Structure formats: structure tokens, C-alpha cells
Amino acid sequence: MLNWGIRVAGALAICVAIAPSLGAQWPTYPTPGVPRNADGTPNLSGPPPRTADGKVDFSGVWNVGRGRGNRGGGGGAAAPGGGAAPAGGAAAPAAGAPARGAGAAPAPAAGGAPPQAGPGGGGGGGGGRGRGNQPCAPLEDGVFASGFGEVAGNPNCLPPMSQWAQDLKKKRIANNMKDNPDVWCLPIGLMQYHNHPQPSQIVQSKNIMLMTYESNYGLRYIYLDGRPAPNNDPQPWWFGYSRGWWEGNDTLVVETTHFNSEERAAWHDVNGTPWSDALKMTERFRRPTFGSLQIDVTIDDAKVFAKPFTVRVFRNLMVDQEMIEFICNENEQSTDHIPKPGEPGLPGSPPPPPAPAAAPAK
């Protein structure tokens, strides 16, 4: 039986290969308000658009890609300055690939030991896949280029992790990431959405900003009306509870708390870096040019990481293209091929023990 990772990589390659033909099945329409060159091609290097009150307008369809945003680009996006940003993380499963987790992520015991560095000294919970043997190489300003496979692009860039978080991530990797919520058509977490090869769309107004994600048809609300965080012990949100405010006219700061920390929900990346109910994420949205979006995300989770850390996401504007309707559970059959607990066949899992011999007849 082929290794699950090889099967997933093959599936992704097929999806990217057929993307142009799939695109022909969907309408295209010139994106209004985009500056154009004399030949009609988009000029995306100019200044960003602004709202009537002078704030940057982040509205648009955005994708991780190389150069101009293109569906299925994946990998590292082009940095606002032109050159390619580091491609973070390993190849990873797309939605509807491999299995359902349940229950809550284990929490550290009260008064337990502080987070300890994982194997290799990087604190990455056992190295993960893709870049576990490479040294950490932050960007020039010290932040890390985020990736779909690894939230910090490289597991060695993560701060020391609590032992329970290390153990959980190792288990997820050993199980070939089959419990990733992306597999089960569930919301996949803000960082997986930020780095997903399927695009997202921002619709910005004065008091609220909506982010829709093509992957698993996700919908996120960011409140810009000055409200405080809820303090009445509310039911946690899969997307967290997001509130934003402006620093000047160019930077939108978004603070998100009250995340659902169930084990099936808490995946920062495909390799399974977890979060806890203490997670706070602070995003800083900037649009350096008309066609580029930069999001710096500070992850603060004292139950998982020894200290906060900041990662950067680069996204590019998709012009003259639309979001595709994505109904994850429509004709979904891939999960039928994942062996149930105790069944043979999952790569990397030992076969079930033989049945005990029958007792001799008396």
C-alpha cells in the first residue's frame, strides 16, 4: 500500500494540473476598480485603494501564490518587494483527504512543568515533516514566514512547547495527519486558512470585515465597531471571536480569542501544531501595494508555547477571477478509505494483534 503522504501529494498534483480546465467551468468578469496598463493587463504595483475616510481597503479575492495570485499556486507567495517569500512547510493534504478526532485537547496539569524544548532543541514537537532537519531562518526583521505544513515555516522556529503539546503533535504526525479538520470538512483554523492554496475573499465595511474562505466554505466575522471581548464565558468559536481597530490609516489590528480548543479543532498547521483554550492571536493586516497583502500574526498561548512568536503570511490579489462554490461534503468519499480504529491498512500503524487462541476444551 502506498504511503499516505505520497497518495496525498499525487492527489494535489492532479488537482493543480486540472485547475485550468476546471477554471473554464466558472464565469470570469473583470474586477472593477483595478488599475490597468495600456494593454489592459492589471497594474498591481501601485498604491492600495482606500475607503472614503482614508483607511486602506483590504477588499478583494486573495490567494497564496507566486507572483500574481493564481488559484492552486500554493507554496510561498511573492513578497511585496517583488522577490519570492520563503516557501513554508511541507506538502499537505487538501480538504476531503484523510479522519475525525473527538474530545478535547489534553491540558497541562495545574502547576505543571513549563514548556520544554522538543527534540533537536527547536521546541517543534519532534521535528514534524518537511523542514525538521533545517536550521531556523527568520526573515530580515526576525519574524518567520508561515507555511501550510508548519505554522512557523519550520518546526525549529517554534518556541519550546509543553510536553503534552509535543506528544499530541507527534501522535498526529505518526497518524499521517488523518485527524486534521480539513479532512472532515470542518473549519481548519485561522493559520491553515491563511496558508491554504484555495483563495479567500475580504469584504470590508466601516463596522465589520468579512472573510470568506473557499476551503470548506468558511466564514469569519471581524468586528470593527469598538466592542470589547465577550466576558460572559461564551461558547467557544471555531474561528475565534475577532475584534479589530486601526493604527493610523494603513494597519488594521485584529485580536482573536475564545477559540474552540477541542482536539479535532485545534490545528495551526497540517503537521498538527496544537493550541489551547488560552490562545490569543493578534493579526496586523497591511496592503503595501494594490496587489499584495501582508498579515503578521502573533500567537500567544502560554499553555502550549514558552513565549509568544510572530509569523508572516503573504497573499496576492486574484484579478478577474471569482471564488468557487465549495461544498465539501458533496459526494465526499475519501474518508471511507481511512481504516477505522483497529483495522489494518493505515500506513505507519502496526497491524492489529492476533485474536487470542481458543481455550482448550475440557
Tab-separated table of C-alpha atoms in Angstrom:
chain	number	residue	atom	x	y	z
A	1	MET	CA	0.000	0.000	0.000
A	2	LEU	CA	1.359	3.421	-0.939
A	3	ASN	CA	2.427	5.749	1.803
A	4	TRP	CA	-0.442	8.115	2.630
A	5	GLY	CA	1.745	11.191	2.104
A	6	ILE	CA	2.638	10.024	-1.408
A	7	ARG	CA	-1.036	9.487	-2.196
A	8	VAL	CA	-1.906	12.965	-0.938
A	9	ALA	CA	0.930	14.569	-2.909
A	10	GLY	CA	-0.288	12.770	-6.039
A	11	ALA	CA	-3.823	13.988	-5.467
A	12	LEU	CA	-2.615	17.571	-5.070
A	13	ALA	CA	-0.580	17.308	-8.258
A	14	ILE	CA	-3.658	16.133	-10.157
A	15	CYS	CA	-5.756	18.996	-8.737
A	16	VAL	CA	-3.169	21.601	-9.793
A	17	ALA	CA	-2.783	20.001	-13.223
A	18	ILE	CA	-6.513	20.135	-13.990
A	19	ALA	CA	-7.039	23.604	-12.466
A	20	PRO	CA	-7.016	25.419	-15.853
A	21	SER	CA	-9.715	23.138	-17.251
A	22	LEU	CA	-11.758	23.484	-14.087
A	23	GLY	CA	-11.468	27.240	-14.341
A	24	ALA	CA	-13.215	27.135	-17.706
A	25	GLN	CA	-16.356	25.912	-15.989
A	26	TRP	CA	-16.735	29.092	-13.945
A	27	PRO	CA	-17.588	32.611	-15.095
A	28	THR	CA	-14.987	35.330	-15.245
A	29	TYR	CA	-15.607	39.030	-15.049
A	30	PRO	CA	-13.189	41.980	-14.991
A	31	THR	CA	-12.569	43.015	-11.394
A	32	PRO	CA	-13.870	46.589	-11.053
A	33	GLY	CA	-11.570	49.316	-9.811
A	34	VAL	CA	-8.302	47.597	-10.770
A	35	PRO	CA	-5.750	49.898	-12.408
A	36	ARG	CA	-4.851	48.698	-15.904
A	37	ASN	CA	-1.900	49.091	-18.211
A	38	ALA	CA	-2.344	50.311	-21.781
A	39	ASP	CA	-2.713	46.724	-22.971
A	40	GLY	CA	-5.454	46.005	-20.427
A	41	THR	CA	-3.375	43.889	-18.072
A	42	PRO	CA	-3.678	44.688	-14.349
A	43	ASN	CA	-1.139	47.031	-12.804
A	44	LEU	CA	-0.838	45.698	-9.264
A	45	SER	CA	2.310	47.533	-8.173
A	46	GLY	CA	0.610	50.853	-7.466
A	47	PRO	CA	-0.752	52.147	-4.140
A	48	PRO	CA	-3.592	50.326	-2.378
A	49	PRO	CA	-7.192	51.505	-2.636
A	50	ARG	CA	-8.696	53.459	0.250
A	51	THR	CA	-12.117	53.985	1.751
A	52	ALA	CA	-13.830	57.379	1.929
A	53	ASP	CA	-12.265	58.054	5.342
A	54	GLY	CA	-8.730	57.328	4.108
A	55	LYS	CA	-8.294	53.808	5.516
A	56	VAL	CA	-6.724	51.096	3.393
A	57	ASP	CA	-9.400	48.916	1.798
A	58	PHE	CA	-8.480	45.230	2.072
A	59	SER	CA	-11.430	44.062	-0.026
A	60	GLY	CA	-10.612	41.564	-2.761
A	61	VAL	CA	-10.003	37.919	-3.534
A	62	TRP	CA	-6.648	36.820	-2.147
A	63	ASN	CA	-4.524	33.738	-2.619
A	64	VAL	CA	-1.170	32.323	-1.644
A	65	GLY	CA	0.768	32.150	-4.905
A	66	ARG	CA	3.923	33.007	-6.768
A	67	GLY	CA	3.792	36.469	-8.254
A	68	ARG	CA	0.221	37.415	-9.129
A	69	GLY	CA	-2.382	35.461	-7.224
A	70	ASN	CA	-3.432	32.336	-9.113
A	71	ARG	CA	-5.654	29.516	-7.984
A	72	GLY	CA	-3.656	26.489	-6.800
A	73	GLY	CA	-0.336	28.395	-6.639
A	74	GLY	CA	0.479	27.081	-3.168
A	75	GLY	CA	3.889	27.279	-1.536
A	76	GLY	CA	5.466	30.621	-0.724
A	77	ALA	CA	3.859	33.746	-2.027
A	78	ALA	CA	5.699	36.587	-3.644
A	79	ALA	CA	6.872	39.121	-1.109
A	80	PRO	CA	5.594	42.683	-1.509
A	81	GLY	CA	9.036	43.839	-2.596
A	82	GLY	CA	8.999	41.544	-5.584
A	83	GLY	CA	11.150	38.515	-4.728
A	84	ALA	CA	9.685	35.255	-3.574
A	85	ALA	CA	8.962	34.851	0.089
A	86	PRO	CA	10.268	31.675	1.697
A	87	ALA	CA	8.013	28.748	0.976
A	88	GLY	CA	6.967	27.443	4.354
A	89	GLY	CA	6.083	23.948	5.380
A	90	ALA	CA	5.660	20.634	3.671
A	91	ALA	CA	3.180	19.475	1.089
A	92	ALA	CA	-0.076	18.867	2.866
A	93	PRO	CA	-3.462	17.291	2.387
A	94	ALA	CA	-6.274	19.258	0.876
A	95	ALA	CA	-9.819	19.193	2.156
A	96	GLY	CA	-11.501	15.860	1.913
A	97	ALA	CA	-8.302	13.788	2.050
A	98	PRO	CA	-7.576	11.620	5.105
A	99	ALA	CA	-10.010	11.481	9.985
A	100	ARG	CA	-12.213	12.536	12.657
A	101	GLY	CA	-10.830	13.488	16.042
A	102	ALA	CA	-13.017	13.896	19.091
A	103	GLY	CA	-12.846	15.171	22.600
A	104	ALA	CA	-10.713	17.973	23.957
A	105	ALA	CA	-7.012	18.514	23.585
A	106	PRO	CA	-5.252	17.483	26.795
A	107	ALA	CA	-4.430	20.405	29.034
A	108	PRO	CA	-1.269	20.669	31.113
A	109	ALA	CA	-1.702	19.756	34.736
A	110	ALA	CA	-2.123	22.635	37.134
A	111	GLY	CA	1.243	23.752	38.406
A	112	GLY	CA	2.959	21.501	35.865
A	113	ALA	CA	6.406	21.935	34.427
A	114	PRO	CA	6.941	24.828	31.994
A	115	PRO	CA	7.244	24.118	28.268
A	116	GLN	CA	10.391	22.266	27.292
A	117	ALA	CA	12.234	22.267	24.005
A	118	GLY	CA	11.384	19.421	21.697
A	119	PRO	CA	13.931	17.052	20.169
A	120	GLY	CA	16.649	18.882	18.299
A	121	GLY	CA	16.406	21.920	20.550
A	122	GLY	CA	13.871	23.722	18.393
A	123	GLY	CA	10.816	23.074	20.506
A	124	GLY	CA	8.920	21.977	17.442
A	125	GLY	CA	7.297	18.932	18.942
A	126	GLY	CA	9.506	16.313	17.332
A	127	GLY	CA	10.524	17.994	14.112
A	128	GLY	CA	7.391	17.323	12.049
A	129	ARG	CA	7.635	16.844	8.302
A	130	GLY	CA	9.266	18.866	5.592
A	131	ARG	CA	11.873	21.009	7.394
A	132	GLY	CA	12.664	19.266	10.654
A	133	ASN	CA	16.394	18.984	9.919
A	134	GLN	CA	16.893	22.509	8.606
A	135	PRO	CA	18.015	25.403	10.821
A	136	CYS	CA	15.534	28.146	11.513
A	137	ALA	CA	15.988	31.091	9.131
A	138	PRO	CA	13.724	34.015	10.058
A	139	LEU	CA	13.074	36.935	7.741
A	140	GLU	CA	15.231	40.038	7.998
A	141	ASP	CA	13.060	41.634	10.676
A	142	GLY	CA	13.046	38.493	12.833
A	143	VAL	CA	9.563	37.132	12.071
A	144	PHE	CA	9.000	33.754	10.453
A	145	ALA	CA	7.441	33.101	7.058
A	146	SER	CA	4.399	30.986	7.860
A	147	GLY	CA	3.567	27.822	5.944
A	148	PHE	CA	0.656	25.481	5.400
A	149	GLY	CA	2.619	22.486	6.682
A	150	GLU	CA	4.249	24.294	9.624
A	151	VAL	CA	2.841	27.444	11.177
A	152	ALA	CA	6.335	28.956	11.567
A	153	GLY	CA	7.532	27.573	8.230
A	154	ASN	CA	9.949	25.278	10.038
A	155	PRO	CA	9.335	23.349	13.282
A	156	ASN	CA	12.715	24.511	14.539
A	157	CYS	CA	11.430	28.097	14.540
A	158	LEU	CA	8.752	27.336	17.139
A	159	PRO	CA	9.358	28.284	20.772
A	160	PRO	CA	9.686	25.424	23.279
A	161	MET	CA	6.406	23.543	23.580
A	162	SER	CA	4.718	21.965	26.591
A	163	GLN	CA	5.197	18.228	26.833
A	164	TRP	CA	1.513	17.464	26.220
A	165	ALA	CA	1.596	19.598	23.041
A	166	GLN	CA	4.774	17.891	21.811
A	167	ASP	CA	3.234	14.483	22.409
A	168	LEU	CA	-0.007	15.401	20.651
A	169	LYS	CA	1.813	16.740	17.596
A	170	LYS	CA	3.993	13.615	17.407
A	171	LYS	CA	0.871	11.454	17.543
A	172	ARG	CA	-0.783	13.452	14.774
A	173	ILE	CA	2.270	13.124	12.528
A	174	ALA	CA	2.573	9.399	13.282
A	175	ASN	CA	-1.066	9.039	12.218
A	176	ASN	CA	-0.334	10.779	8.918
A	177	MET	CA	-2.386	13.831	9.976
A	178	LYS	CA	-5.613	11.915	9.358
A	179	ASP	CA	-7.424	13.862	12.112
A	180	ASN	CA	-6.833	17.275	10.542
A	181	PRO	CA	-10.229	19.060	10.445
A	182	ASP	CA	-9.625	19.740	6.747
A	183	VAL	CA	-10.076	16.013	6.182
A	184	TRP	CA	-13.520	16.030	7.779
A	185	CYS	CA	-14.918	19.182	6.144
A	186	LEU	CA	-14.640	21.165	9.391
A	187	PRO	CA	-13.184	24.671	9.893
A	188	ILE	CA	-9.416	24.296	9.748
A	189	GLY	CA	-8.136	27.131	11.957
A	190	LEU	CA	-7.087	30.650	11.029
A	191	MET	CA	-3.475	29.830	10.147
A	192	GLN	CA	-4.379	26.904	7.884
A	193	TYR	CA	-6.922	29.181	6.197
A	194	HIS	CA	-4.310	31.932	5.785
A	195	ASN	CA	-1.893	29.485	4.134
A	196	HIS	CA	-4.361	27.313	2.224
A	197	PRO	CA	-3.862	27.113	-1.569
A	198	GLN	CA	-7.559	27.843	-2.065
A	199	PRO	CA	-8.340	31.578	-2.010
A	200	SER	CA	-10.235	33.753	0.433
A	201	GLN	CA	-12.239	36.921	-0.056
A	202	ILE	CA	-12.347	40.028	2.132
A	203	VAL	CA	-15.403	42.304	2.157
A	204	GLN	CA	-14.701	45.398	4.251
A	205	SER	CA	-17.166	47.938	5.605
A	206	LYS	CA	-16.971	50.541	8.357
A	207	ASN	CA	-18.117	48.373	11.276
A	208	ILE	CA	-17.396	44.817	10.138
A	209	MET	CA	-14.991	42.948	7.870
A	210	LEU	CA	-15.994	39.552	6.498
A	211	MET	CA	-13.508	36.914	5.391
A	212	THR	CA	-14.894	34.039	3.358
A	213	TYR	CA	-12.695	31.038	2.689
A	214	GLU	CA	-13.201	28.833	-0.337
A	215	SER	CA	-11.820	25.869	1.594
A	216	ASN	CA	-14.696	24.226	3.465
A	217	TYR	CA	-16.792	27.344	2.773
A	218	GLY	CA	-15.540	29.104	5.898
A	219	LEU	CA	-16.961	32.426	7.075
A	220	ARG	CA	-15.270	34.710	9.610
A	221	TYR	CA	-16.577	37.917	11.196
A	222	ILE	CA	-14.168	40.676	12.296
A	223	TYR	CA	-15.972	43.385	14.274
A	224	LEU	CA	-14.686	46.944	13.784
A	225	ASP	CA	-17.281	48.776	15.888
A	226	GLY	CA	-15.206	49.114	19.070
A	227	ARG	CA	-16.858	46.319	21.059
A	228	PRO	CA	-14.918	44.586	23.871
A	229	ALA	CA	-14.169	40.876	24.015
A	230	PRO	CA	-17.052	38.855	25.489
A	231	ASN	CA	-16.674	38.197	29.223
A	232	ASN	CA	-19.698	36.018	29.966
A	233	ASP	CA	-17.982	32.659	29.416
A	234	PRO	CA	-19.437	32.229	25.924
A	235	GLN	CA	-19.437	29.059	23.867
A	236	PRO	CA	-16.028	28.952	22.072
A	237	TRP	CA	-15.900	29.666	18.348
A	238	TRP	CA	-14.219	27.560	15.658
A	239	PHE	CA	-12.954	30.827	14.142
A	240	GLY	CA	-12.475	32.567	17.473
A	241	TYR	CA	-14.035	35.932	18.327
A	242	SER	CA	-12.312	38.695	16.330
A	243	ARG	CA	-12.278	42.434	17.068
A	244	GLY	CA	-10.307	44.985	15.074
A	245	TRP	CA	-9.087	48.559	15.329
A	246	TRP	CA	-6.929	50.843	13.221
A	247	GLU	CA	-3.383	52.050	13.811
A	248	GLY	CA	-3.297	55.104	11.603
A	249	ASN	CA	-4.771	54.596	8.153
A	250	ASP	CA	-2.588	51.725	6.938
A	251	THR	CA	-2.645	48.960	9.574
A	252	LEU	CA	-5.658	47.029	10.826
A	253	VAL	CA	-5.007	45.215	14.111
A	254	VAL	CA	-7.264	42.217	14.833
A	255	GLU	CA	-7.315	40.403	18.180
A	256	THR	CA	-8.972	36.972	18.294
A	257	THR	CA	-9.752	34.972	21.438
A	258	HIS	CA	-12.280	32.374	22.670
A	259	PHE	CA	-11.165	29.627	20.290
A	260	ASN	CA	-12.659	26.173	20.260
A	261	SER	CA	-9.806	24.080	21.704
A	262	GLU	CA	-11.237	20.614	21.124
A	263	GLU	CA	-8.623	18.250	19.759
A	264	ARG	CA	-10.484	17.974	16.441
A	265	ALA	CA	-10.396	21.770	16.021
A	266	ALA	CA	-7.005	22.872	17.380
A	267	TRP	CA	-4.648	22.551	14.389
A	268	HIS	CA	-2.446	25.534	13.484
A	269	ASP	CA	-0.995	23.636	10.521
A	270	VAL	CA	-1.129	20.363	8.635
A	271	ASN	CA	1.522	18.808	10.875
A	272	GLY	CA	-0.799	19.352	13.841
A	273	THR	CA	0.787	22.079	15.975
A	274	PRO	CA	-1.964	22.428	18.611
A	275	TRP	CA	-3.486	25.289	20.560
A	276	SER	CA	-5.232	25.523	23.931
A	277	ASP	CA	-8.138	27.495	25.360
A	278	ALA	CA	-5.614	30.210	26.312
A	279	LEU	CA	-4.827	31.075	22.669
A	280	LYS	CA	-4.821	34.728	21.652
A	281	MET	CA	-3.931	35.678	18.104
A	282	THR	CA	-3.136	39.239	17.075
A	283	GLU	CA	-3.075	39.927	13.339
A	284	ARG	CA	-1.726	43.065	11.703
A	285	PHE	CA	-3.145	43.493	8.195
A	286	ARG	CA	-1.240	45.673	5.715
A	287	ARG	CA	-1.634	46.203	1.976
A	288	PRO	CA	1.730	47.538	0.751
A	289	THR	CA	0.635	47.662	-2.898
A	290	PHE	CA	-2.605	47.276	-4.808
A	291	GLY	CA	-1.884	43.607	-5.428
A	292	SER	CA	-0.222	42.446	-2.188
A	293	LEU	CA	-1.465	41.678	1.309
A	294	GLN	CA	0.787	41.073	4.303
A	295	ILE	CA	-0.515	39.679	7.593
A	296	ASP	CA	1.740	39.469	10.666
A	297	VAL	CA	0.263	37.093	13.238
A	298	THR	CA	1.428	36.954	16.856
A	299	ILE	CA	0.489	33.670	18.522
A	300	ASP	CA	0.291	33.880	22.317
A	301	ASP	CA	-0.618	30.624	24.055
A	302	ALA	CA	1.093	30.088	27.413
A	303	LYS	CA	-0.319	26.564	27.784
A	304	VAL	CA	1.446	25.467	24.596
A	305	PHE	CA	4.426	27.749	23.949
A	306	ALA	CA	7.061	29.141	26.290
A	307	LYS	CA	6.682	32.598	24.734
A	308	PRO	CA	4.676	34.375	22.024
A	309	PHE	CA	6.035	34.379	18.472
A	310	THR	CA	5.175	36.161	15.234
A	311	VAL	CA	4.768	34.719	11.755
A	312	ARG	CA	4.083	36.427	8.438
A	313	VAL	CA	1.665	35.496	5.682
A	314	PHE	CA	1.988	36.858	2.149
A	315	ARG	CA	-1.065	36.874	-0.112
A	316	ASN	CA	-1.628	38.152	-3.617
A	317	LEU	CA	-4.679	39.655	-5.311
A	318	MET	CA	-6.572	37.415	-7.724
A	319	VAL	CA	-7.847	39.605	-10.539
A	320	ASP	CA	-10.686	38.806	-12.952
A	321	GLN	CA	-11.415	35.550	-11.115
A	322	GLU	CA	-14.111	34.516	-8.685
A	323	MET	CA	-14.418	32.327	-5.654
A	324	ILE	CA	-15.650	28.826	-6.475
A	325	GLU	CA	-18.544	27.318	-4.577
A	326	PHE	CA	-17.057	24.594	-2.380
A	327	ILE	CA	-19.443	22.077	-0.816
A	328	CYS	CA	-17.015	19.823	0.985
A	329	ASN	CA	-19.443	17.033	1.824
A	330	GLU	CA	-20.923	16.784	-1.657
A	331	ASN	CA	-20.107	13.275	-2.890
A	332	GLU	CA	-17.317	13.090	-0.309
A	333	GLN	CA	-15.933	9.543	-0.401
A	334	SER	CA	-12.274	9.850	0.594
A	335	THR	CA	-12.859	9.293	4.311
A	336	ASP	CA	-14.432	5.924	3.530
A	337	HIS	CA	-10.927	4.717	2.682
A	338	ILE	CA	-9.460	5.561	6.086
A	339	PRO	CA	-9.298	2.413	8.205
A	340	LYS	CA	-11.350	2.531	11.360
A	341	PRO	CA	-9.581	2.080	14.714
A	342	GLY	CA	-8.268	-1.450	14.992
A	343	GLU	CA	-8.470	-2.107	11.251
A	344	PRO	CA	-5.267	-2.832	9.302
A	345	GLY	CA	-4.064	-0.655	6.481
A	346	LEU	CA	-3.186	2.769	7.894
A	347	PRO	CA	0.405	3.473	6.824
A	348	GLY	CA	2.796	3.538	9.756
A	349	SER	CA	0.422	1.744	12.096
A	350	PRO	CA	1.182	-1.734	13.374
A	351	PRO	CA	-1.253	-4.462	12.408
A	352	PRO	CA	-3.844	-5.362	14.997
A	353	PRO	CA	-2.815	-8.122	17.435
A	354	PRO	CA	-3.880	-11.642	16.527
A	355	ALA	CA	-7.039	-12.944	18.064
A	356	PRO	CA	-6.429	-14.970	21.234
A	357	ALA	CA	-6.335	-18.707	20.804
A	358	ALA	CA	-9.444	-20.579	21.790
A	359	ALA	CA	-9.298	-22.203	25.217
A	360	PRO	CA	-8.849	-25.979	25.050
A	361	ALA	CA	-11.987	-27.969	25.548
A	362	LYS	CA	-12.334	-29.600	28.949
